[in-house]
PDB file of C-alpha atoms in Angstrom:
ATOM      1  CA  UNK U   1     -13.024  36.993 -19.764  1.00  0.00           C
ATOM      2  CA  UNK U   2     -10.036  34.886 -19.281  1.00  0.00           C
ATOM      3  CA  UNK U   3      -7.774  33.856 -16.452  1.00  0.00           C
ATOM      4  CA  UNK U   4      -5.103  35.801 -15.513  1.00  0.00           C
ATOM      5  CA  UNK U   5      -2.727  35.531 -12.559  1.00  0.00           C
ATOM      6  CA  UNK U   6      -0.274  33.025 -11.012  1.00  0.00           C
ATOM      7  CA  UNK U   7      -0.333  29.386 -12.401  1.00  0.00           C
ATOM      8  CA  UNK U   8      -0.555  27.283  -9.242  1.00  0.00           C
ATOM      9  CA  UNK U   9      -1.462  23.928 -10.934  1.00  0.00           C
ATOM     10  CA  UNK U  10      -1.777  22.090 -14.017  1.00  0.00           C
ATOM     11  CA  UNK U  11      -3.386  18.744 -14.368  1.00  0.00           C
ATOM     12  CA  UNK U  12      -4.297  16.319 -17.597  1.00  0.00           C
ATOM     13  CA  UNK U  13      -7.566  18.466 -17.966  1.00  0.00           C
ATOM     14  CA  UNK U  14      -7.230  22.078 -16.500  1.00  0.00           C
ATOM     15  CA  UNK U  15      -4.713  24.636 -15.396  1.00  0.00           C
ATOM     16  CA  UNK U  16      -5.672  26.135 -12.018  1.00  0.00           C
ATOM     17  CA  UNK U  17      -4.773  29.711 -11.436  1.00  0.00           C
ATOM     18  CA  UNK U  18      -4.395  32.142  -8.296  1.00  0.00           C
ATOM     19  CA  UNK U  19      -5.906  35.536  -9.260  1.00  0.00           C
ATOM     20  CA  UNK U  20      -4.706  38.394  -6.706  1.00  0.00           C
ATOM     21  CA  UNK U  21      -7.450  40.509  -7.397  1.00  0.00           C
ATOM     22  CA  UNK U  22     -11.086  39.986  -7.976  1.00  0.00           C
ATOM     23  CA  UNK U  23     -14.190  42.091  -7.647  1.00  0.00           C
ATOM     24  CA  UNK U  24     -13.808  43.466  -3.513  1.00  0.00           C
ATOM     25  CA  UNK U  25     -12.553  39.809  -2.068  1.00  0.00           C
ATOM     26  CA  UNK U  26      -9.113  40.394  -0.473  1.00  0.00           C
ATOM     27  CA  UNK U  27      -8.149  36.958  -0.694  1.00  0.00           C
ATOM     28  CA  UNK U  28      -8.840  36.883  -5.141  1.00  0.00           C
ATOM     29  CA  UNK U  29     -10.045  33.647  -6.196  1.00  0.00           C
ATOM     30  CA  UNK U  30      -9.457  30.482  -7.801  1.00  0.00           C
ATOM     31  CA  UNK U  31      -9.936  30.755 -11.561  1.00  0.00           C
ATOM     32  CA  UNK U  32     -10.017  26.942 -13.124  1.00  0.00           C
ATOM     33  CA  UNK U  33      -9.851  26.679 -16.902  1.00  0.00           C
ATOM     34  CA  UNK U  34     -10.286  23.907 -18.911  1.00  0.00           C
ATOM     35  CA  UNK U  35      -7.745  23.861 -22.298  1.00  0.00           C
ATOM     36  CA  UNK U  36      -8.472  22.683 -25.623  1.00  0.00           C
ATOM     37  CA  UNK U  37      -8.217  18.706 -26.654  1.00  0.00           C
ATOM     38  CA  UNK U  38      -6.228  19.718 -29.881  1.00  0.00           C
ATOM     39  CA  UNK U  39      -6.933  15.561 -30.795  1.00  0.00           C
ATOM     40  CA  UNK U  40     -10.618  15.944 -31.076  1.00  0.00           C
ATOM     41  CA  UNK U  41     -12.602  17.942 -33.692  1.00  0.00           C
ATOM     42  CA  UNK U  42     -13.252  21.395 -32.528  1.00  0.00           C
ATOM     43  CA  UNK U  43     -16.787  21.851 -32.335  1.00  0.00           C
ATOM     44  CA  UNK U  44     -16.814  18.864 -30.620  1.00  0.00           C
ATOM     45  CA  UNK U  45     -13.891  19.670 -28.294  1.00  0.00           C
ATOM     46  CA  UNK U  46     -16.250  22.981 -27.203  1.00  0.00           C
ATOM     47  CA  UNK U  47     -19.240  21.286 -26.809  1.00  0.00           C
ATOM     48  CA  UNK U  48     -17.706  18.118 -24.135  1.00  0.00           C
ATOM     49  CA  UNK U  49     -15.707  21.140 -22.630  1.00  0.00           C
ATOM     50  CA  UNK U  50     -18.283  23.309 -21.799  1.00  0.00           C
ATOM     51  CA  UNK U  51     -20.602  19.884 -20.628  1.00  0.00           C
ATOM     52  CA  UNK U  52     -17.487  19.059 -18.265  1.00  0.00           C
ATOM     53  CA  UNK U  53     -17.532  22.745 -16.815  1.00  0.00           C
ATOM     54  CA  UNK U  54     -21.601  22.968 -16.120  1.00  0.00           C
ATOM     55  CA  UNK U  55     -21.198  19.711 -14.995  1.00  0.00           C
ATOM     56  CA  UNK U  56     -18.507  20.890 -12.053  1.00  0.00           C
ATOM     57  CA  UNK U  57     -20.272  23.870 -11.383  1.00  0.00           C
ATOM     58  CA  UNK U  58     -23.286  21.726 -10.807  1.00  0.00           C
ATOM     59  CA  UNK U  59     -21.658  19.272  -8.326  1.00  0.00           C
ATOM     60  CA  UNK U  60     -19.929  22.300  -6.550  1.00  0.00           C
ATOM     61  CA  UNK U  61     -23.876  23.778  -6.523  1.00  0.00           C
ATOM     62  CA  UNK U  62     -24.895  20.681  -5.069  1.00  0.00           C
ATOM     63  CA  UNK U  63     -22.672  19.882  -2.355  1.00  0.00           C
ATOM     64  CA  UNK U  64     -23.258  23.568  -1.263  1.00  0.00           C
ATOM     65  CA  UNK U  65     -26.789  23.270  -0.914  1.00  0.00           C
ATOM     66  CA  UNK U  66     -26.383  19.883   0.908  1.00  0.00           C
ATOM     67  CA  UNK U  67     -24.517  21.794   3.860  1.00  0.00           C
ATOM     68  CA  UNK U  68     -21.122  20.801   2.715  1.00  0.00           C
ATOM     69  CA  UNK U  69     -18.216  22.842   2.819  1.00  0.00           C
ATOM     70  CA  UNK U  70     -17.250  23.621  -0.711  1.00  0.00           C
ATOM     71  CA  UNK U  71     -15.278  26.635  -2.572  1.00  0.00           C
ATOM     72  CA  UNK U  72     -17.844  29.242  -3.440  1.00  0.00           C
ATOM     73  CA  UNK U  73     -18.528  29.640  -6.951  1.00  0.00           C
ATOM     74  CA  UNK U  74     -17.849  33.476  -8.139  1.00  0.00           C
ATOM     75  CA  UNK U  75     -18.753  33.097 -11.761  1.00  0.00           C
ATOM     76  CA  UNK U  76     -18.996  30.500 -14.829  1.00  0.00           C
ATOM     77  CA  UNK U  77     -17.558  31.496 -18.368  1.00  0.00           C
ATOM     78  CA  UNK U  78     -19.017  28.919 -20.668  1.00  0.00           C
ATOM     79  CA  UNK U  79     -16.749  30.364 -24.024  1.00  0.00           C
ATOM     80  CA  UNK U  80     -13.677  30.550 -21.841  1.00  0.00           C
ATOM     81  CA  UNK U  81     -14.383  27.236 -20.021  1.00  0.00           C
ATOM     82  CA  UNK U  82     -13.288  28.582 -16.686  1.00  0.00           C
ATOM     83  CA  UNK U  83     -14.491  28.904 -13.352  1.00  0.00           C
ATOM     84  CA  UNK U  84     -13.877  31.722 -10.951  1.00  0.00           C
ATOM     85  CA  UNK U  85     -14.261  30.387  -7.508  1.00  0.00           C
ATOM     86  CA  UNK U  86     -13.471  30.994  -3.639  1.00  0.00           C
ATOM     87  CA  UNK U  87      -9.939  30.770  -2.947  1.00  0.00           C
ATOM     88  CA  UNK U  88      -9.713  28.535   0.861  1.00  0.00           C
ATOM     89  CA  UNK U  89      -7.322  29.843   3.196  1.00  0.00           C
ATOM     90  CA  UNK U  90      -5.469  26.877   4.810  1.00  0.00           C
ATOM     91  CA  UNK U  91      -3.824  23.525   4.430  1.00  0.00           C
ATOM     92  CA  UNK U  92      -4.779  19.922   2.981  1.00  0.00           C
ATOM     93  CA  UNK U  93      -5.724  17.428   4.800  1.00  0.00           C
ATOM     94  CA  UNK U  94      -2.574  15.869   2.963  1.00  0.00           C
ATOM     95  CA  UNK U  95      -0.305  18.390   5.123  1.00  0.00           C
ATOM     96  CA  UNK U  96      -1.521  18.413   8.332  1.00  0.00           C
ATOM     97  CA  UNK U  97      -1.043  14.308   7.882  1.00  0.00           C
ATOM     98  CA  UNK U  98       2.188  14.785   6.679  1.00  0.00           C
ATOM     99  CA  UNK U  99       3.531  17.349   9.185  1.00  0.00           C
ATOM    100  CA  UNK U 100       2.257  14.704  11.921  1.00  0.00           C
ATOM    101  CA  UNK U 101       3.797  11.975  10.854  1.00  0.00           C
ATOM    102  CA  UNK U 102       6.749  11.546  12.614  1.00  0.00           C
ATOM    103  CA  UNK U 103       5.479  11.202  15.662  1.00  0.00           C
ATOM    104  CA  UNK U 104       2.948   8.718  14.259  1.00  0.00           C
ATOM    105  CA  UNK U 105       0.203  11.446  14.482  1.00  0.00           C
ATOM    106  CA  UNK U 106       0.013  11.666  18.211  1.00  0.00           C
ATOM    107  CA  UNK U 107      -0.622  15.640  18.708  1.00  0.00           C
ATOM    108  CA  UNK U 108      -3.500  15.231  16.035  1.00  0.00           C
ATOM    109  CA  UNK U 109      -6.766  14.965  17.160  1.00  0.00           C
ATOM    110  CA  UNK U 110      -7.785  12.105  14.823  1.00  0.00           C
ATOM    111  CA  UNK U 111     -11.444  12.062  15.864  1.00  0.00           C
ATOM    112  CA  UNK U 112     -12.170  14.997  14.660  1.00  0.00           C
ATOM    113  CA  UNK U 113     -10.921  14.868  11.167  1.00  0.00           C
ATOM    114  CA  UNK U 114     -12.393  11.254  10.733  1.00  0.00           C
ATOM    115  CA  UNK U 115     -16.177  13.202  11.706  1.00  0.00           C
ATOM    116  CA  UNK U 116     -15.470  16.210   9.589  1.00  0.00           C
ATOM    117  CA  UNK U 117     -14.281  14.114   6.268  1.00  0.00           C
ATOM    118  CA  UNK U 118     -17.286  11.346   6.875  1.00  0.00           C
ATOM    119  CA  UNK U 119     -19.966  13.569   7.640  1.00  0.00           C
ATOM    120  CA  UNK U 120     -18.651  15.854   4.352  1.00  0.00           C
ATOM    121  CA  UNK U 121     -18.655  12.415   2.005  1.00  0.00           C
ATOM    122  CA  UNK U 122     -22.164  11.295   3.819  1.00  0.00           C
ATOM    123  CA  UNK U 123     -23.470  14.637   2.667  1.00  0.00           C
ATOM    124  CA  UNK U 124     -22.079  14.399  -0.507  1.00  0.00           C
ATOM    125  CA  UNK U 125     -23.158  10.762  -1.512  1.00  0.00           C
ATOM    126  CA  UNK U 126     -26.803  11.773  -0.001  1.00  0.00           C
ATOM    127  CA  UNK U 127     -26.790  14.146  -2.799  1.00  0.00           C
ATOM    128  CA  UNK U 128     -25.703  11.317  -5.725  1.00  0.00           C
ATOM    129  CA  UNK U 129     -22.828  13.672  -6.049  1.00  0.00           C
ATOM    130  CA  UNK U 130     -19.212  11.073  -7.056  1.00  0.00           C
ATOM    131  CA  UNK U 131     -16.205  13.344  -6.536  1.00  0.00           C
ATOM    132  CA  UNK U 132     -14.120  11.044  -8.692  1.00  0.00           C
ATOM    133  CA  UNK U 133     -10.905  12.025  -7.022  1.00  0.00           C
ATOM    134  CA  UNK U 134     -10.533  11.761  -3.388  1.00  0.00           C
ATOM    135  CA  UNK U 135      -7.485  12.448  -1.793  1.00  0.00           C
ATOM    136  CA  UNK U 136      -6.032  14.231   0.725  1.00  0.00           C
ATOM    137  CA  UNK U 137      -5.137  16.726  -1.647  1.00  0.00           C
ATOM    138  CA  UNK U 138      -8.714  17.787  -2.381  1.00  0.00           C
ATOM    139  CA  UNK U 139      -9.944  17.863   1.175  1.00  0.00           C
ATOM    140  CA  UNK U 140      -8.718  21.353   3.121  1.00  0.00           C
ATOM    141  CA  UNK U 141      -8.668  22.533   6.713  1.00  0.00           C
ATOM    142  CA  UNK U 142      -9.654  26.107   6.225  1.00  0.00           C
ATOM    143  CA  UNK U 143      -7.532  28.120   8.756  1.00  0.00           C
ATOM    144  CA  UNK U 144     -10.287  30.731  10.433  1.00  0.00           C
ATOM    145  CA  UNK U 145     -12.685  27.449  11.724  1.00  0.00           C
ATOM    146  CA  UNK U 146     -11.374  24.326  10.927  1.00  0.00           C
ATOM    147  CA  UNK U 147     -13.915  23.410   8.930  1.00  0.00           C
ATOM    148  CA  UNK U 148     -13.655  20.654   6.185  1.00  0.00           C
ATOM    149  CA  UNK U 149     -13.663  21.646   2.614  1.00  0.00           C
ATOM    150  CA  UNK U 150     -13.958  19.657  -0.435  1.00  0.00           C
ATOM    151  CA  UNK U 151     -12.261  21.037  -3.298  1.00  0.00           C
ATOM    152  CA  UNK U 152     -11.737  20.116  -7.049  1.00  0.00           C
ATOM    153  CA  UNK U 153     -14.664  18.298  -8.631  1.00  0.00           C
ATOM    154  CA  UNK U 154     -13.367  18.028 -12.185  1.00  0.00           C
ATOM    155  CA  UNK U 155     -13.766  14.839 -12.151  1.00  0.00           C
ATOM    156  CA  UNK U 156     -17.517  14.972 -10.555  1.00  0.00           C
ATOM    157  CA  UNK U 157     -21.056  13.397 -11.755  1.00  0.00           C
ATOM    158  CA  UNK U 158     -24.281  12.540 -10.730  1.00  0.00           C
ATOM    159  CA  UNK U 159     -24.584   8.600 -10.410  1.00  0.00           C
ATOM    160  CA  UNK U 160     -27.416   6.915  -8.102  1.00  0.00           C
ATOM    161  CA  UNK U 161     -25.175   3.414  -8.303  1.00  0.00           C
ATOM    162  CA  UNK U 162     -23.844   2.090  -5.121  1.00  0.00           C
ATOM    163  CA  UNK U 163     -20.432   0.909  -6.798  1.00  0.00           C
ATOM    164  CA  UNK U 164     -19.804   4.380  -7.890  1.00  0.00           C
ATOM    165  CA  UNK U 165     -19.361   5.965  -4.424  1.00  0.00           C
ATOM    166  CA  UNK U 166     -17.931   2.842  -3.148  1.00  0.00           C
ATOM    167  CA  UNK U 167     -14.944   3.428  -5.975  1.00  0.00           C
ATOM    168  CA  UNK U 168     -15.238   6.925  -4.287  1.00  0.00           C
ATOM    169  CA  UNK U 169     -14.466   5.637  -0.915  1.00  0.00           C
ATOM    170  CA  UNK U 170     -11.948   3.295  -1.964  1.00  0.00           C
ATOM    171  CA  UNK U 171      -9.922   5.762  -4.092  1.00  0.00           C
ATOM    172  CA  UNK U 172      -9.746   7.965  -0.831  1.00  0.00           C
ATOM    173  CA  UNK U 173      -8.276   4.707   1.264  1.00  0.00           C
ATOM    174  CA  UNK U 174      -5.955   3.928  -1.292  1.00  0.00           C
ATOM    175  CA  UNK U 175      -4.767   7.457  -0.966  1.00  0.00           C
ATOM    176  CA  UNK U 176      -4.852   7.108   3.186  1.00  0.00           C
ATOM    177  CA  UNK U 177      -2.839   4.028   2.303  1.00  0.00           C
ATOM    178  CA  UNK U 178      -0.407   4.664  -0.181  1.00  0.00           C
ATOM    179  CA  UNK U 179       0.667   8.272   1.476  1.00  0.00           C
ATOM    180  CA  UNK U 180       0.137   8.064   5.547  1.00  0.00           C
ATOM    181  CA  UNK U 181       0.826   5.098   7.151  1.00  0.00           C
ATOM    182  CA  UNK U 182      -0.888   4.029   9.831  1.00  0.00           C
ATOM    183  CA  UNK U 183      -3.873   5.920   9.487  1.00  0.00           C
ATOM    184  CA  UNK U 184      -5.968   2.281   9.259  1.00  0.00           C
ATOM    185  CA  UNK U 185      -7.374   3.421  12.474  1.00  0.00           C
ATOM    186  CA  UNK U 186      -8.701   7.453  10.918  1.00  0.00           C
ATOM    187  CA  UNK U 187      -9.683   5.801   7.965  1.00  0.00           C
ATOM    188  CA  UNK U 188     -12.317   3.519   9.682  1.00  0.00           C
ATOM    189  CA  UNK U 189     -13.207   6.149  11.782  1.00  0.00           C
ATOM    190  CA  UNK U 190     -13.730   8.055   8.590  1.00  0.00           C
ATOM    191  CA  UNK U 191     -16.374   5.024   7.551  1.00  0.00           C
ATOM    192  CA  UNK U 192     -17.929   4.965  11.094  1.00  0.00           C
ATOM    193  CA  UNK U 193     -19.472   8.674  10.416  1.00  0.00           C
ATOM    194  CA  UNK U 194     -20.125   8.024   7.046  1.00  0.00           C
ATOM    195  CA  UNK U 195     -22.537   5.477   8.239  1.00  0.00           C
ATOM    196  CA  UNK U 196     -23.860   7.611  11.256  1.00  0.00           C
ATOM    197  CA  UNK U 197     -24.413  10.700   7.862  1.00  0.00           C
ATOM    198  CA  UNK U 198     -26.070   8.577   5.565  1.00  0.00           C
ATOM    199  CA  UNK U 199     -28.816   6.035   5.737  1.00  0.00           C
ATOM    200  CA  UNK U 200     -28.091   4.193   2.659  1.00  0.00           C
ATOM    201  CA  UNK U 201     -24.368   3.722   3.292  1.00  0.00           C
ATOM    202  CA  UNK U 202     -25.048  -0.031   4.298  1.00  0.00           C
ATOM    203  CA  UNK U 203     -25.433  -0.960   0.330  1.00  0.00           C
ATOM    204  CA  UNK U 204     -22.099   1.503  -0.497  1.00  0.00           C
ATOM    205  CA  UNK U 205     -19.893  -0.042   2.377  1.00  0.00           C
ATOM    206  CA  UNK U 206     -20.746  -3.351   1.480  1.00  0.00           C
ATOM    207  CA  UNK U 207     -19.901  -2.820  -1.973  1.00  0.00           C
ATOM    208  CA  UNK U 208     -16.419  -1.156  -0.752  1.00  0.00           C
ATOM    209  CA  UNK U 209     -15.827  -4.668   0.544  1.00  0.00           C
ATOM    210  CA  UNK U 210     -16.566  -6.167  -2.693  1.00  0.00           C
ATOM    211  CA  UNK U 211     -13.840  -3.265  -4.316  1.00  0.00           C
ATOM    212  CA  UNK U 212     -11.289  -4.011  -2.452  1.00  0.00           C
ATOM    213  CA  UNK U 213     -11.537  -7.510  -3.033  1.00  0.00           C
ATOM    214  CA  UNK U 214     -11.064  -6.927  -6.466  1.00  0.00           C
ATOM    215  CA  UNK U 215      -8.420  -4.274  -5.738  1.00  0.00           C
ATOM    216  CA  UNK U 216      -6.433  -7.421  -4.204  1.00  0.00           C
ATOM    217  CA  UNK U 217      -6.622  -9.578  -6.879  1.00  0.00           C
ATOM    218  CA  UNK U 218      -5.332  -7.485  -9.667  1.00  0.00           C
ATOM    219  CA  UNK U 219      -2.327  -6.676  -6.918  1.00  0.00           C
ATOM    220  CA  UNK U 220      -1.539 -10.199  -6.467  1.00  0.00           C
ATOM    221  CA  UNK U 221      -1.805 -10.934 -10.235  1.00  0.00           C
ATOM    222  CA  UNK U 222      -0.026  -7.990 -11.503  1.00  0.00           C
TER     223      UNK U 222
END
């Protein structure tokens, strides 16, 4: 089977398609499909691709079983390296921000996206699940509850290591950072119920601290 329908994004590794249609779901899915590395050797080009698509699948698995909010995952074609998953009805985390911004976020009710994206992250660290790349993009309001989804885990593994989902956590405040100002305050909110989610967050936030640090010094060197 492979992906057809409206090209909605293309990144370094995948091009992410809308598909209208699929099986009896009105609102058709997601269908994500990895493309051919034409600079490796084939067979080896298949064999990392199809690794890099279990390996998403997994995560997305994972996260679901953890209680997370995640896309739903329709169907895995290994050959085609795609995955057919729930389309999410509703905006990104990055647009509610945005579309609250000029008034410095004041009709936004702050404290309860800083719960929903630190419980969701407390949940998914629990599981040794790294997202790889957090930002406001990936996380979704979905429009029927409000509830927080995670989305695109290309980038996902498994790691047990402390500095791993600390460079998770820190990727996600550079992106608070770099894209809505003054959102210090949400961010360490954010942390606060991260804490309250997970009981060995002490080890990850202190190695955040050590991150950053380092994130500093290559800024002030260059």
């Amino acid at each position: 089977m492979r992906a057809q329908g409206k090209l909605i994004k293309q990144g370094a590794e995948a091009r992410v398609y809308h598909l209208p249609t699929f099986l009896t779901i009105q609102e058709g899915c997601i269908a994500k499909e990895r493309f051919a590395k034409t600079y490796r050797h084939p067979d080896l080009d298949r064999t990392l691709t199809a690794r890099r698509v279990i390996q998403e699948a997994r995560c997305l698995q994972k996260c679901k079983k953890s209680g997370m909010d995640t896309p739903t995952v329709y169907l895995v074609d290994i050959p085609e390296a795609t995955i057919y998953m729930e389309c999410v009805v509703g905006e990104t985390v990055k647009q509610r921000l945005l579309s609250n911004q000029s008034n410095y976020y004041a009709d936004l009710d702050q404290e309860s996206m800083a719960e929903k994206i630190g419980t969701s992250l407390a949940k998914m660290h629990a599981q040794d699940v790294v997202h790889g790349d957090l930002t406001t993009s990936n996380l979704m309001l979905r429009d029927n509850n409000g509830s927080l989804v995670v989305i695109d885990f290309g980038l996902s593994y498994v790691s047990v290591l402390p500095e791993d989902k600390a460079v998770d956590l820190y990727v996600l405040e550079r992106a608070f950072s770099s894209t809505h100002p003054k959102t210090e305050d949400l961010f360490a909110s954010i942390l606060e119920h991260y804490a309250k989610g997970y009981k060995k967050s002490r080890t990850i936030l202190t190695k955040l601290d050590e991150v950053r640090l380092r994130g500093r010094k290559r800024s002030m060197i260059g």
